[in-house]
Amino acid sequence: MKINYPDGRTFNNPSSKKLSVDTSAKKKMIFGDRGMTLEEEINESNKYYRSHDVAVIYKKPTPIQIVKVDYPKRSRAVIKEAYFSKASTTDYNGIYNGYYVDFEAKETKHKNTFPLKNFHQHQIDHLKACEKQGGICFVIIKYVALKRYFIMPADNLFEYWDGQRNDGPKSIQLKQIVDCSIEVSPDYNPTLPYINAVKQLIESGREKK
């Protein structure tokens, strides 16, 4: 199915590729080494968290306006073209241990920087509004080539975002991300144990109070 952005650009879904699993492997498999996209890794982790009563977190559905449908059979409709009907907020939200959790997930092929153009103002505004209400807000950043994952608190993202809007750097350096984030490593179950980082964010918030 072809999906377009409101400005006419075509949306390429990274999670649409097929995955292969070596069922003959006897050793513990690290899912982060299987070529999964960050979205797939988080979705698998969320399934684990829900099934084990750890947290209830889902990917937010994106509103889509269908503009072209084919009917190859009378009982079957095939969507051929659609548009995102409005700008989305962040990728994921839910609840963990009584705390509202809201976060964005981004991956980059860069090795030393993370371009701030990966974010949009409406996403920053949404995270600021959620944090103002006491939510636990952050962004998960995946460096694809390095196979490294970082949980960056929203406050730190705001600092860099506001800075680049005032003639500051347009990218965040890897060292800066390392210094202000919690690094997590891919595992088996869950695929990406990011809730461990959420616990640390909650504890750090309590200490500040």
Short mmCIF file of C-alpha atoms in Angstrom, two decimals:
data_model
loop_
_atom_site.label_atom_id
_atom_site.label_comp_id
_atom_site.label_asym_id
_atom_site.label_seq_id
_atom_site.Cartn_x
_atom_site.Cartn_y
_atom_site.Cartn_z
CA MET A 1 0.00 0.00 0.00
CA LYS A 2 1.30 3.44 -0.91
CA ILE A 3 1.06 6.03 1.90
CA ASN A 4 1.96 9.68 1.43
CA TYR A 5 2.68 12.56 3.78
CA PRO A 6 0.44 15.65 3.53
CA ASP A 7 3.11 17.36 1.38
CA GLY A 8 3.06 14.51 -1.17
CA ARG A 9 6.25 12.70 -0.09
CA THR A 10 5.99 8.92 -0.07
CA PHE A 11 6.22 7.18 3.31
CA ASN A 12 8.63 4.24 3.42
CA ASN A 13 7.77 1.90 6.28
CA PRO A 14 10.98 0.38 7.72
CA SER A 15 9.04 -2.32 9.55
CA SER A 16 7.64 -3.81 6.35
CA LYS A 17 10.73 -5.85 5.54
CA LYS A 18 10.71 -9.58 6.13
CA LEU A 19 12.72 -11.08 8.96
CA SER A 20 14.40 -14.46 9.04
CA VAL A 21 15.06 -16.49 12.16
CA ASP A 22 17.66 -19.26 12.49
CA THR A 23 15.63 -21.87 14.37
CA SER A 24 18.60 -24.19 14.56
CA ALA A 25 20.53 -21.89 16.88
CA LYS A 26 21.00 -23.43 20.32
CA LYS A 27 22.55 -20.46 22.07
CA LYS A 28 20.70 -17.52 23.53
CA MET A 29 19.78 -15.16 20.72
CA ILE A 30 20.23 -11.42 21.07
CA PHE A 31 17.40 -9.84 19.09
CA GLY A 32 19.29 -6.59 18.65
CA ASP A 33 21.67 -8.41 16.30
CA ARG A 34 18.94 -9.65 13.94
CA GLY A 35 18.56 -6.51 11.88
CA MET A 36 15.28 -5.48 13.47
CA THR A 37 14.24 -1.87 13.26
CA LEU A 38 13.96 0.09 16.49
CA GLU A 39 10.18 0.09 16.12
CA GLU A 40 10.13 -3.70 15.88
CA GLU A 41 12.40 -4.05 18.91
CA ILE A 42 10.21 -1.76 21.01
CA ASN A 43 7.01 -3.45 19.86
CA GLU A 44 8.39 -6.88 20.81
CA SER A 45 9.48 -5.50 24.17
CA ASN A 46 6.06 -4.01 24.81
CA LYS A 47 4.40 -7.37 24.12
CA TYR A 48 6.67 -8.92 26.72
CA TYR A 49 5.98 -6.18 29.25
CA ARG A 50 2.21 -6.49 28.78
CA SER A 51 2.18 -10.29 28.96
CA HIS A 52 4.22 -10.20 32.19
CA ASP A 53 2.19 -7.40 33.82
CA VAL A 54 5.19 -5.06 33.89
CA ALA A 55 3.77 -2.15 31.88
CA VAL A 56 0.99 -1.38 29.42
CA ILE A 57 2.55 0.59 26.57
CA TYR A 58 1.45 0.71 22.93
CA LYS A 59 2.50 2.36 19.72
CA LYS A 60 0.06 5.14 18.89
CA PRO A 61 -2.01 4.65 15.74
CA THR A 62 -1.46 7.26 13.04
CA PRO A 63 -4.62 8.75 11.48
CA ILE A 64 -4.70 7.96 7.76
CA GLN A 65 -6.99 9.26 5.03
CA ILE A 66 -7.65 6.69 2.29
CA VAL A 67 -7.82 8.17 -1.21
CA LYS A 68 -7.62 5.14 -3.51
CA VAL A 69 -9.10 1.66 -3.10
CA ASP A 70 -9.23 -1.22 -5.57
CA TYR A 71 -11.70 -4.08 -5.44
CA PRO A 72 -10.08 -7.12 -7.12
CA LYS A 73 -12.88 -9.21 -5.62
CA ARG A 74 -16.32 -8.20 -4.47
CA SER A 75 -15.55 -9.41 -0.94
CA ARG A 76 -12.08 -7.88 -0.77
CA ALA A 77 -10.82 -4.29 -0.83
CA VAL A 78 -7.18 -3.31 -1.35
CA ILE A 79 -5.99 0.14 -0.25
CA LYS A 80 -3.70 1.52 -2.96
CA GLU A 81 -3.00 5.05 -1.75
CA ALA A 82 -3.45 6.98 1.49
CA TYR A 83 -2.21 10.11 3.28
CA PHE A 84 -1.39 10.90 6.87
CA SER A 85 -4.39 13.05 7.71
CA LYS A 86 -2.64 15.09 10.42
CA ALA A 87 0.68 15.40 12.19
CA SER A 88 1.25 12.73 14.80
CA THR A 89 2.56 13.42 18.30
CA THR A 90 4.99 10.83 19.68
CA ASP A 91 5.36 7.14 18.91
CA TYR A 92 4.48 5.45 22.20
CA ASN A 93 2.56 6.00 25.40
CA GLY A 94 1.15 4.00 28.29
CA ILE A 95 1.52 3.37 31.99
CA TYR A 96 4.21 1.81 34.17
CA ASN A 97 3.81 1.34 37.92
CA GLY A 98 1.32 4.19 38.16
CA TYR A 99 3.36 6.59 36.00
CA TYR A 100 2.27 7.87 32.62
CA VAL A 101 5.00 7.18 30.05
CA ASP A 102 5.32 8.97 26.71
CA PHE A 103 8.25 8.74 24.31
CA GLU A 104 9.52 9.04 20.77
CA ALA A 105 11.75 6.46 19.05
CA LYS A 106 14.42 7.51 16.55
CA GLU A 107 17.22 5.69 14.80
CA THR A 108 20.14 7.08 12.83
CA LYS A 109 22.88 5.76 10.57
CA HIS A 110 25.24 8.49 11.74
CA LYS A 111 28.07 7.36 13.99
CA ASN A 112 29.04 10.53 15.82
CA THR A 113 26.03 12.83 15.69
CA PHE A 114 22.24 12.85 15.86
CA PRO A 115 20.52 15.47 13.63
CA LEU A 116 17.81 17.42 15.44
CA LYS A 117 15.82 17.59 12.19
CA ASN A 118 14.64 14.09 13.07
CA PHE A 119 12.22 15.77 15.46
CA HIS A 120 9.34 18.15 14.78
CA GLN A 121 8.09 21.08 16.84
CA HIS A 122 4.70 19.46 17.50
CA GLN A 123 6.47 16.44 19.02
CA ILE A 124 8.55 18.65 21.30
CA ASP A 125 5.43 20.59 22.32
CA HIS A 126 3.62 17.35 23.09
CA LEU A 127 6.47 16.02 25.26
CA LYS A 128 6.67 19.32 27.13
CA ALA A 129 2.92 19.24 27.81
CA CYS A 130 3.07 15.63 29.05
CA GLU A 131 6.05 16.35 31.29
CA LYS A 132 4.27 19.38 32.73
CA GLN A 133 1.51 17.01 33.86
CA GLY A 134 4.00 14.74 35.61
CA GLY A 135 4.58 12.22 32.82
CA ILE A 136 7.83 10.31 32.32
CA CYS A 137 8.99 11.56 28.92
CA PHE A 138 12.06 10.64 26.89
CA VAL A 139 13.35 9.57 23.49
CA ILE A 140 14.94 6.25 22.58
CA ILE A 141 17.81 6.79 20.14
CA LYS A 142 19.36 3.90 18.22
CA TYR A 143 22.71 4.24 16.50
CA VAL A 144 22.25 1.55 13.85
CA ALA A 145 25.89 1.22 12.78
CA LEU A 146 27.15 1.19 16.38
CA LYS A 147 24.33 -1.04 17.70
CA ARG A 148 23.97 1.30 20.67
CA TYR A 149 20.74 2.44 22.32
CA PHE A 150 20.21 5.49 24.51
CA ILE A 151 17.30 6.69 26.63
CA MET A 152 17.53 10.49 26.62
CA PRO A 153 15.34 12.35 29.13
CA ALA A 154 13.02 14.87 27.52
CA ASP A 155 14.56 17.75 29.50
CA ASN A 156 17.90 17.21 27.79
CA LEU A 157 16.27 17.00 24.38
CA PHE A 158 14.47 20.30 25.04
CA GLU A 159 17.79 21.97 25.86
CA TYR A 160 19.36 20.96 22.54
CA TRP A 161 16.17 21.65 20.56
CA ASP A 162 15.71 25.15 21.97
CA GLY A 163 19.42 25.81 21.51
CA GLN A 164 19.43 25.03 17.79
CA ARG A 165 16.44 27.31 17.33
CA ASN A 166 18.64 30.09 18.76
CA ASP A 167 21.53 29.61 16.32
CA GLY A 168 22.97 26.65 18.25
CA PRO A 169 24.21 23.33 16.76
CA LYS A 170 21.77 21.49 14.52
CA SER A 171 22.97 18.11 15.77
CA ILE A 172 23.71 16.46 19.10
CA GLN A 173 27.14 14.92 19.41
CA LEU A 174 27.37 11.26 20.44
CA LYS A 175 29.46 12.19 23.48
CA GLN A 176 26.74 14.60 24.61
CA ILE A 177 24.13 11.87 24.28
CA VAL A 178 26.32 9.44 26.23
CA ASP A 179 26.77 12.02 29.01
CA CYS A 180 23.08 12.82 29.50
CA SER A 181 21.39 9.51 28.63
CA ILE A 182 20.99 5.99 29.99
CA GLU A 183 22.48 3.39 27.67
CA VAL A 184 20.64 0.07 27.35
CA SER A 185 21.65 -3.13 25.57
CA PRO A 186 19.45 -5.48 23.52
CA ASP A 187 18.53 -8.75 25.16
CA TYR A 188 16.31 -11.81 24.67
CA ASN A 189 13.22 -11.14 26.79
CA PRO A 190 12.47 -8.32 26.54
CA THR A 191 14.16 -7.49 23.26
CA LEU A 192 15.07 -3.99 24.46
CA PRO A 193 14.79 -3.64 28.27
CA TYR A 194 14.08 0.08 28.28
CA ILE A 195 11.86 -0.12 31.36
CA ASN A 196 15.06 -0.49 33.40
CA ALA A 197 15.95 3.02 32.25
CA VAL A 198 12.44 4.27 33.04
CA LYS A 199 12.93 3.10 36.62
CA GLN A 200 16.11 5.18 36.82
CA LEU A 201 14.32 8.24 35.41
CA ILE A 202 11.61 7.87 38.05
CA GLU A 203 14.17 7.52 40.84
CA SER A 204 16.17 10.53 39.62
CA GLY A 205 12.96 12.57 39.57
CA ARG A 206 12.22 11.60 43.18
CA GLU A 207 15.73 12.62 44.23
CA LYS A 208 15.27 16.06 42.64
CA LYS A 209 12.13 16.58 44.69
#
